[in-house]
Amino acid sequence: MPMWYAITGRDRPDSLSARLAARSAHLARLEALRDAGRLLLAGPFPAIDAADPGPAGFAGSLIVAEFESLEAARAWADADPYRAAGVYDAVEVRPFRRVLP
């Protein structure tokens, strides 16, 4: 039975240029999840308290999506273009139980 999983990626320092270079491929995978009805939310953590952090960049990302298992969620996270581009220095995948809304 599918379940929600929270995927949290932590950006390595000075990764903004790598993030920008891999962004379109990263978004394409998220759009595929969305189109399949499996994406609850996704977005980055600005490195500073601003909607557009400019050159400060981002501290990481959060994705909450539905997968068949923890292993499937981890495999999906491991294949993220941000991982291949060296944007993230750490990724955590945990089961998530949606309560509200």
Short mmCIF file of C-alpha atoms in Angstrom, two decimals, residues 1-3 5 66-75 93:
data_model
loop_
_atom_site.label_atom_id
_atom_site.label_comp_id
_atom_site.label_asym_id
_atom_site.label_seq_id
_atom_site.Cartn_x
_atom_site.Cartn_y
_atom_site.Cartn_z
CA MET A 1 0.00 0.00 0.00
CA PRO A 2 1.52 3.36 -1.00
CA MET A 3 2.56 5.73 1.75
CA TYR A 5 7.59 9.88 2.51
CA GLU A 66 3.91 8.89 -2.26
CA PHE A 67 5.89 5.70 -2.87
CA GLU A 68 5.25 1.96 -2.53
CA SER A 69 7.92 1.55 0.15
CA LEU A 70 10.74 3.25 2.01
CA GLU A 71 13.18 1.49 -0.30
CA ALA A 72 11.39 2.89 -3.37
CA ALA A 73 11.45 6.40 -1.87
CA ARG A 74 15.18 6.08 -1.12
CA ALA A 75 15.89 4.82 -4.64
CA VAL A 93 14.12 9.82 3.68
#
